[in-house]
PDB file of N, CA and C in Angstrom:
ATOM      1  N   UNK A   3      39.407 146.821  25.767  1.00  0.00           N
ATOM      2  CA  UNK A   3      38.961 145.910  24.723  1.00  0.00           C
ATOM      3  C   UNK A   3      38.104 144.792  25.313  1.00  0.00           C
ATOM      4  N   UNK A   4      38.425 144.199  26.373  1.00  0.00           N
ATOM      5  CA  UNK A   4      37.740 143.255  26.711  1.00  0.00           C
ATOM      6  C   UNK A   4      36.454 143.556  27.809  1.00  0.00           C
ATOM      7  N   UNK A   5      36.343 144.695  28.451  1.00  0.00           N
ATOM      8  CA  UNK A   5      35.188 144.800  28.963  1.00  0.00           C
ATOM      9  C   UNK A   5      33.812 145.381  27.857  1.00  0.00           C
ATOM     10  N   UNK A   6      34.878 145.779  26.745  1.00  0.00           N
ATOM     11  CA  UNK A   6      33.620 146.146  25.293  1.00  0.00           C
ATOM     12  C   UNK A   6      33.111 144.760  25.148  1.00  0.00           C
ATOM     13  N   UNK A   7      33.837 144.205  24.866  1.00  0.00           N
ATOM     14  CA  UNK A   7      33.733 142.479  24.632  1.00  0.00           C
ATOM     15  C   UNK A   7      32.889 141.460  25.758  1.00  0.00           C
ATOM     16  N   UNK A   8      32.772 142.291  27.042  1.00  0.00           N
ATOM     17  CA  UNK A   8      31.610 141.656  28.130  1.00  0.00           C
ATOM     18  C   UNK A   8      30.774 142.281  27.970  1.00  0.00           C
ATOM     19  N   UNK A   9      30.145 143.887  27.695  1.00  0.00           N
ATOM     20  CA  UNK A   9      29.456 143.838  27.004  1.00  0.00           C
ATOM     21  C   UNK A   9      28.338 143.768  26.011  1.00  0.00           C
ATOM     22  N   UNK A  10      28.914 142.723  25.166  1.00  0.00           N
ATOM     23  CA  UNK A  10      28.731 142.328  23.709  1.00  0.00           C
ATOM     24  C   UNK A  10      28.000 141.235  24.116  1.00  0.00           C
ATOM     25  N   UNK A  11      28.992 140.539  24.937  1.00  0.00           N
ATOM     26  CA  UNK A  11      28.620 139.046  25.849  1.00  0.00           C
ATOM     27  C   UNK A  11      27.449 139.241  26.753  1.00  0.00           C
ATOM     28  N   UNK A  12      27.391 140.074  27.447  1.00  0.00           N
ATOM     29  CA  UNK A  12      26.546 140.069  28.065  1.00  0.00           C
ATOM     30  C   UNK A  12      24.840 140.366  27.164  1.00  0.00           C
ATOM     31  N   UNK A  13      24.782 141.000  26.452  1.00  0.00           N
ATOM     32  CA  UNK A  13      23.772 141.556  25.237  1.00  0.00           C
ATOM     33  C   UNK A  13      23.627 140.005  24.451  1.00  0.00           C
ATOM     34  N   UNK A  14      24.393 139.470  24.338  1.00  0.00           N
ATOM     35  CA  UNK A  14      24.262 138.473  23.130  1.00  0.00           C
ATOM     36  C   UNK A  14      22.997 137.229  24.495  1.00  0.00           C
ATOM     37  N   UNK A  15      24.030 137.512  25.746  1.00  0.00           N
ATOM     38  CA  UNK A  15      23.197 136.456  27.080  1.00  0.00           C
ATOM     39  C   UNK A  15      22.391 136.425  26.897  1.00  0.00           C
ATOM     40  N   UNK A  16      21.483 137.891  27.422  1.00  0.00           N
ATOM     41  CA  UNK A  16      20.235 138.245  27.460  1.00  0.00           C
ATOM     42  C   UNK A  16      19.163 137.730  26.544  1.00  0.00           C
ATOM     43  N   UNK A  17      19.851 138.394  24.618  1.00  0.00           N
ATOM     44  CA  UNK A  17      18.949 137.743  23.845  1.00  0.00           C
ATOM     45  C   UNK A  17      18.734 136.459  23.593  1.00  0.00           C
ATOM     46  N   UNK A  18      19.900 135.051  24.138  1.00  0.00           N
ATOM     47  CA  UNK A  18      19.611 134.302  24.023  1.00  0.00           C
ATOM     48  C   UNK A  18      18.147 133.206  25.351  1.00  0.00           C
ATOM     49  N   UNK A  19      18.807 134.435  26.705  1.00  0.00           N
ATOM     50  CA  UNK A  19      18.253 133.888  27.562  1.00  0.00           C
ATOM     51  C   UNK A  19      16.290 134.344  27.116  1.00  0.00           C
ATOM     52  N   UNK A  20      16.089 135.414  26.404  1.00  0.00           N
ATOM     53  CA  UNK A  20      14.891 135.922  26.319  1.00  0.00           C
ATOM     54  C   UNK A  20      13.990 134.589  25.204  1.00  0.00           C
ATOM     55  N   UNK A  21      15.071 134.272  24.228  1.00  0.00           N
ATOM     56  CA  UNK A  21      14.721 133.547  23.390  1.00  0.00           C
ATOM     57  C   UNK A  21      13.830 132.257  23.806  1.00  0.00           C
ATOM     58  N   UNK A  22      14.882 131.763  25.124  1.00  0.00           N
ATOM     59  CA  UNK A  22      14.692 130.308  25.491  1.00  0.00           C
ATOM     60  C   UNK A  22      12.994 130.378  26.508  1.00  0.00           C
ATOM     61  N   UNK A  23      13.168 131.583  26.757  1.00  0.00           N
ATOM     62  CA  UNK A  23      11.709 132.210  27.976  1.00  0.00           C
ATOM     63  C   UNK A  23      10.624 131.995  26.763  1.00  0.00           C
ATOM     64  N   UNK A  24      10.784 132.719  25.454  1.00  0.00           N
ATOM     65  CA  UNK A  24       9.833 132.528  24.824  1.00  0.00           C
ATOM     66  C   UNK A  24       9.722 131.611  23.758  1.00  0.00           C
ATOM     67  N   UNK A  25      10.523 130.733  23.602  1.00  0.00           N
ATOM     68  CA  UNK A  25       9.966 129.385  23.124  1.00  0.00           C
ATOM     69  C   UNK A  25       9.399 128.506  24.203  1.00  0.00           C
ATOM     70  N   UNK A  26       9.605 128.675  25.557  1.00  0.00           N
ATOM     71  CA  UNK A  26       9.181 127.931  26.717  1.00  0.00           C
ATOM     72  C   UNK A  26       7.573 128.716  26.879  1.00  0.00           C
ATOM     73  N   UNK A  27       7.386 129.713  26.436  1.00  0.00           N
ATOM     74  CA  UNK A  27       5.858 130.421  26.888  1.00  0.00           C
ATOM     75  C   UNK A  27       4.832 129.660  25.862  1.00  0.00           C
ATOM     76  N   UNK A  28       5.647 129.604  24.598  1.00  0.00           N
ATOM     77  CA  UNK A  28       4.760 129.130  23.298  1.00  0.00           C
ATOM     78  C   UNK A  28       4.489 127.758  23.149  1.00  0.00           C
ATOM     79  N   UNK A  29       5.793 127.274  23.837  1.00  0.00           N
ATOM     80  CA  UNK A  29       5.731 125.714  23.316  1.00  0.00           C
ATOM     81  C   UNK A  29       5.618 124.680  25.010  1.00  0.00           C
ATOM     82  N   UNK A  30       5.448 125.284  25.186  1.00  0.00           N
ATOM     83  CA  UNK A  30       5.270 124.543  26.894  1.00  0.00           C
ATOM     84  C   UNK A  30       4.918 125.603  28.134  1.00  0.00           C
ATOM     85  N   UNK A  31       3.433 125.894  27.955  1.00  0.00           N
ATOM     86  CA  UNK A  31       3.323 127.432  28.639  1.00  0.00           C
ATOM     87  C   UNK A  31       3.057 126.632  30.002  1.00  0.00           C
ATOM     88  N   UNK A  32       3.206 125.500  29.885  1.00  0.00           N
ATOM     89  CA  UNK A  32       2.652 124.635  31.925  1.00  0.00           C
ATOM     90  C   UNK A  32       4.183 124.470  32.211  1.00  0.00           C
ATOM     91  N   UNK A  33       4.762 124.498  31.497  1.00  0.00           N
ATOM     92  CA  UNK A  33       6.662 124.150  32.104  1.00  0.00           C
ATOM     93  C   UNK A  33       6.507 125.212  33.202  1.00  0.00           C
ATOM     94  N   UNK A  34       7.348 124.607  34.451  1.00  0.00           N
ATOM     95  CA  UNK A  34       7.643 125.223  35.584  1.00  0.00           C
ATOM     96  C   UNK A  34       8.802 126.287  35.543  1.00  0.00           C
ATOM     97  N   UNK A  35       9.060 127.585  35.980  1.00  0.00           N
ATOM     98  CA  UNK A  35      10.057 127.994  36.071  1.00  0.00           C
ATOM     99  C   UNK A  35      11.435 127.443  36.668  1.00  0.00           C
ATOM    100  N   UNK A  36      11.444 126.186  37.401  1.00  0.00           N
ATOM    101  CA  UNK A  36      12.273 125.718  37.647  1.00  0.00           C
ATOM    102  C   UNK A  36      13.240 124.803  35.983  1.00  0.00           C
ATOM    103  N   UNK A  37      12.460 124.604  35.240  1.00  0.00           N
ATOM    104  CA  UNK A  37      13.318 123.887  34.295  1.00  0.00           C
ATOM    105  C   UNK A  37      13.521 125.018  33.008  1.00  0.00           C
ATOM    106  N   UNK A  38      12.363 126.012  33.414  1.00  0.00           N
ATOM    107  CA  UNK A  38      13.387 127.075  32.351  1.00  0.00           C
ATOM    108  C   UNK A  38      14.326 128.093  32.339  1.00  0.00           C
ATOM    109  N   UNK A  39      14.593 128.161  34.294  1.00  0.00           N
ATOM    110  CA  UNK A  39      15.683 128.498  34.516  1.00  0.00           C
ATOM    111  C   UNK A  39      17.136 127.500  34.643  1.00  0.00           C
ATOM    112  N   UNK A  40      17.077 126.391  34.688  1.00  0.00           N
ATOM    113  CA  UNK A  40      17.808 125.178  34.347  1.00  0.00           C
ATOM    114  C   UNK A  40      18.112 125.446  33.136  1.00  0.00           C
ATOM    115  N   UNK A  41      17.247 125.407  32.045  1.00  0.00           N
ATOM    116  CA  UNK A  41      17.906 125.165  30.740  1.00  0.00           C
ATOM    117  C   UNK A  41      18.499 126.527  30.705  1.00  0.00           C
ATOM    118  N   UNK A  42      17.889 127.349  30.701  1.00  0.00           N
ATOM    119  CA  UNK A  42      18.667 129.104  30.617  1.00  0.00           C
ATOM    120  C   UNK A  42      19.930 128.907  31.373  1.00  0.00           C
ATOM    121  N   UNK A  43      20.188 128.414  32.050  1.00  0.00           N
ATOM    122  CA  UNK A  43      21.690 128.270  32.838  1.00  0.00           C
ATOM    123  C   UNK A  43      22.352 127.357  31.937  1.00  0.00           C
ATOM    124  N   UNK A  44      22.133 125.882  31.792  1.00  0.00           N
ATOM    125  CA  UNK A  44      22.291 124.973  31.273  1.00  0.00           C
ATOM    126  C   UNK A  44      22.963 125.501  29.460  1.00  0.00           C
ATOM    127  N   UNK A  45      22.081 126.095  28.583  1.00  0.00           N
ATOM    128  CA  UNK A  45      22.402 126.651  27.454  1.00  0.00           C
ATOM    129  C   UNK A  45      23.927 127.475  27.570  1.00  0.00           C
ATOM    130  N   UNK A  46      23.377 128.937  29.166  1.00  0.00           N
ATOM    131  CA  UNK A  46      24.399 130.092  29.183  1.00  0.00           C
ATOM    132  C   UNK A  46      25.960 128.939  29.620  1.00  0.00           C
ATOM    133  N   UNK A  47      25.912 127.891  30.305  1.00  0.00           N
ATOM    134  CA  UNK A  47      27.029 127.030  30.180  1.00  0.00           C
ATOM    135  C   UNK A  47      27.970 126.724  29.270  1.00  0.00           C
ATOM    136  N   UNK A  48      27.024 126.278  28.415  1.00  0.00           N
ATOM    137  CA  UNK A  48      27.670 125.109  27.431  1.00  0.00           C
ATOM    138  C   UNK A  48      28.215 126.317  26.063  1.00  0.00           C
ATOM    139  N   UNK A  49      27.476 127.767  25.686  1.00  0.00           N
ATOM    140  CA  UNK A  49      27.668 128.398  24.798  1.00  0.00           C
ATOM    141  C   UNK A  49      28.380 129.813  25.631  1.00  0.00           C
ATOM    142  N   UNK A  50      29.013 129.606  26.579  1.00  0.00           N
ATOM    143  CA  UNK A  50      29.540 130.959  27.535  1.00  0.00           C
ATOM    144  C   UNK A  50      30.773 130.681  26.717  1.00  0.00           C
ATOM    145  N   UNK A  51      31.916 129.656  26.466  1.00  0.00           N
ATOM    146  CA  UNK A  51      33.383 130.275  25.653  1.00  0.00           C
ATOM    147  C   UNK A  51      32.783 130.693  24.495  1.00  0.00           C
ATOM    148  N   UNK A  52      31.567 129.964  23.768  1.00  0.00           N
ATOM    149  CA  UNK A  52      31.728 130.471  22.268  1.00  0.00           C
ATOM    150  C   UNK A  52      30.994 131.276  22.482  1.00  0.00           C
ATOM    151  N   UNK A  53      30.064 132.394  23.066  1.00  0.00           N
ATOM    152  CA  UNK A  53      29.491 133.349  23.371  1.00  0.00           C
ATOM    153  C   UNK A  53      30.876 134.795  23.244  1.00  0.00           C
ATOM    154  N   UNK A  54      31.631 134.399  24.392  1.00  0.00           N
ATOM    155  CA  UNK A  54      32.764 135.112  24.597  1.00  0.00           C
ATOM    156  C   UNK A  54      34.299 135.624  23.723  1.00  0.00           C
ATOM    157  N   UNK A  55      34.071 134.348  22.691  1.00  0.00           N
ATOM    158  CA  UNK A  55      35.024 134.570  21.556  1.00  0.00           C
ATOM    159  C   UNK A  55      34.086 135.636  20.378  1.00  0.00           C
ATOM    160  N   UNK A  56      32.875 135.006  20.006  1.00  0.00           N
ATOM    161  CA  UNK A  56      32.443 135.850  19.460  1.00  0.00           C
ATOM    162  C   UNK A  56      31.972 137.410  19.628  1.00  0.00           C
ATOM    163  N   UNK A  57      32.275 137.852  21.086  1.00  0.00           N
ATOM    164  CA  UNK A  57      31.740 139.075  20.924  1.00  0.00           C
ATOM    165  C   UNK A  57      33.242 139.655  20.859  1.00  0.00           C
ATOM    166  N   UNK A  58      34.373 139.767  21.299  1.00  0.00           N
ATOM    167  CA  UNK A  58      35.489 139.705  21.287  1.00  0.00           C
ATOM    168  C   UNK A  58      35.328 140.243  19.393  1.00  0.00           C
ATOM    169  N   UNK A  59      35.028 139.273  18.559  1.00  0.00           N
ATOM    170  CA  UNK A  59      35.234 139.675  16.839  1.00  0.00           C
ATOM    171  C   UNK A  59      34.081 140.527  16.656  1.00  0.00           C
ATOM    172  N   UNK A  60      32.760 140.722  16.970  1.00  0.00           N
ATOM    173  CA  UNK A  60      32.170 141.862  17.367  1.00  0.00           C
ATOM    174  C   UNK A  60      32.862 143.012  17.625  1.00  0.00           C
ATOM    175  N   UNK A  61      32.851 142.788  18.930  1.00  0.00           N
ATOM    176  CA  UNK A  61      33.740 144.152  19.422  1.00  0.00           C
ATOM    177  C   UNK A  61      34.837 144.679  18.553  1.00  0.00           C
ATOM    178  N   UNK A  62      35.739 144.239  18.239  1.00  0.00           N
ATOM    179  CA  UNK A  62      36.974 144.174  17.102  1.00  0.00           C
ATOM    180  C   UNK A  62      36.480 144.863  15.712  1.00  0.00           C
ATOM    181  N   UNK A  63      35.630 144.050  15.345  1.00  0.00           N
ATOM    182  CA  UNK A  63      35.158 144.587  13.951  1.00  0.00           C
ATOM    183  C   UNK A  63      34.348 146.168  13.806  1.00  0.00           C
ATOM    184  N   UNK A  64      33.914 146.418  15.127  1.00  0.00           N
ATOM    185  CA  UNK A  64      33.339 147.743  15.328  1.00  0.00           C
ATOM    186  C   UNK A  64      34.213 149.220  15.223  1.00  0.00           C
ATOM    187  N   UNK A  65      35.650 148.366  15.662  1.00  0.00           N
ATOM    188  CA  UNK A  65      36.497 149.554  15.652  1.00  0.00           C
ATOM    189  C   UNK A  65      37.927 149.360  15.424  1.00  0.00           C
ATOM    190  N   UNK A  66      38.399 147.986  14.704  1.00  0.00           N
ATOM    191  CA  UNK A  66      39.252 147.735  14.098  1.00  0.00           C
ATOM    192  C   UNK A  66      39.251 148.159  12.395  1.00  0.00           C
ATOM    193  N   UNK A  67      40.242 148.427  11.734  1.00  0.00           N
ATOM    194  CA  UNK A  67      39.955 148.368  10.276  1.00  0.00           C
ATOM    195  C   UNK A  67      40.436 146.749  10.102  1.00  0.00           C
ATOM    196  N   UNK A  68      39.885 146.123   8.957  1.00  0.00           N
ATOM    197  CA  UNK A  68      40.135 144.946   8.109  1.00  0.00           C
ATOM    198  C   UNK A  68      40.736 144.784   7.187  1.00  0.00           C
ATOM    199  N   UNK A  69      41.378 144.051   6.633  1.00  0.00           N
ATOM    200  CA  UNK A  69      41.996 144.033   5.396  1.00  0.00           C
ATOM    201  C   UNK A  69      40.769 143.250   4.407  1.00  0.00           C
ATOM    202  N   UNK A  70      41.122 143.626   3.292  1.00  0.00           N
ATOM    203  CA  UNK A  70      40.023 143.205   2.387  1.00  0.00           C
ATOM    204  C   UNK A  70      41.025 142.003   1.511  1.00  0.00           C
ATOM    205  N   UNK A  71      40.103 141.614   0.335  1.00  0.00           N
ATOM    206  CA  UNK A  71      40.321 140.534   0.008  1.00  0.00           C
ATOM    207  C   UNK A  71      41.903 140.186  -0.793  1.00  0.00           C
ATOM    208  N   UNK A  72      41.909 141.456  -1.035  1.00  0.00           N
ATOM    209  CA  UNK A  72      43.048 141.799  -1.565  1.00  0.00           C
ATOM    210  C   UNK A  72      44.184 142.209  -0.625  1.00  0.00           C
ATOM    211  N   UNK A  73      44.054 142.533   0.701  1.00  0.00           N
ATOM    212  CA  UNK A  73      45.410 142.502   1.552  1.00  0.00           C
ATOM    213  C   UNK A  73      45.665 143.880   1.801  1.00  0.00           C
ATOM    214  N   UNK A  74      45.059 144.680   1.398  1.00  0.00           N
ATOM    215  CA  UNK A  74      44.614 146.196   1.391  1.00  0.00           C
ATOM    216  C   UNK A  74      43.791 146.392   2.348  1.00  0.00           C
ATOM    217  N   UNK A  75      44.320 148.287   3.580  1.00  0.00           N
ATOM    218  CA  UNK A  75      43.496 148.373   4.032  1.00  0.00           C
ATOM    219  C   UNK A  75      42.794 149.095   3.468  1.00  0.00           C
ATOM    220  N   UNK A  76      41.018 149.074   3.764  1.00  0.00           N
ATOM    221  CA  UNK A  76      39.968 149.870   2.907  1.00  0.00           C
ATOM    222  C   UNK A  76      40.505 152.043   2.423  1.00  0.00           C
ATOM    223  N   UNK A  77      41.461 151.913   3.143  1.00  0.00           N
ATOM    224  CA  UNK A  77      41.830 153.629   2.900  1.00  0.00           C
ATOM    225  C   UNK A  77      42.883 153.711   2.042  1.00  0.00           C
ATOM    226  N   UNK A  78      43.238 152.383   1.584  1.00  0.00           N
ATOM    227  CA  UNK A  78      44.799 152.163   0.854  1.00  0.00           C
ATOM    228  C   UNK A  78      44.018 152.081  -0.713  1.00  0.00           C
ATOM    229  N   UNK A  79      42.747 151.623  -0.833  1.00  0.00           N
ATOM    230  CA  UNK A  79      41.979 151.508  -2.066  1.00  0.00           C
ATOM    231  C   UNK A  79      41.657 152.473  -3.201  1.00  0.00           C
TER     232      UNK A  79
END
């Protein structure tokens, strides 16, 4: 369960780390690679537990069943 859940984590990293590369290309294409690997670390810091809880309910929801609103599982319907 939990290496599905690294992962998830790890996939979720990437797209965030790709994100921060290309708002840094568009919006500051003279920024040095030194401060947009700073912030890319800096970000993967501060959002690594809530990165890690959320893929965890990812992972879960992929191959757990849910109960619905009613307290029923979806095969009990």
């Amino acid at each position: 369960f939990y290496f599905g859940a690294m992962y998830v984590s790890y996939g979720m990293g990437v797209a965030i780390a790709l994100c921060i590369w290309a708002a840094f290309a568009v919006l500051a294409p003279e920024a040095a690679p030194f401060w947009i690997i700073g912030t890319v670390a800096a970000v993967m810091l501060l959002t690594g537990p809530y990165l890690f809880a959320l893929s965890r309910i990812i992972w879960a929801n992929l191959f757990l069943a849910g109960r619905g609103p009613g307290g029923k599982l979806p095969e009990e319907e």
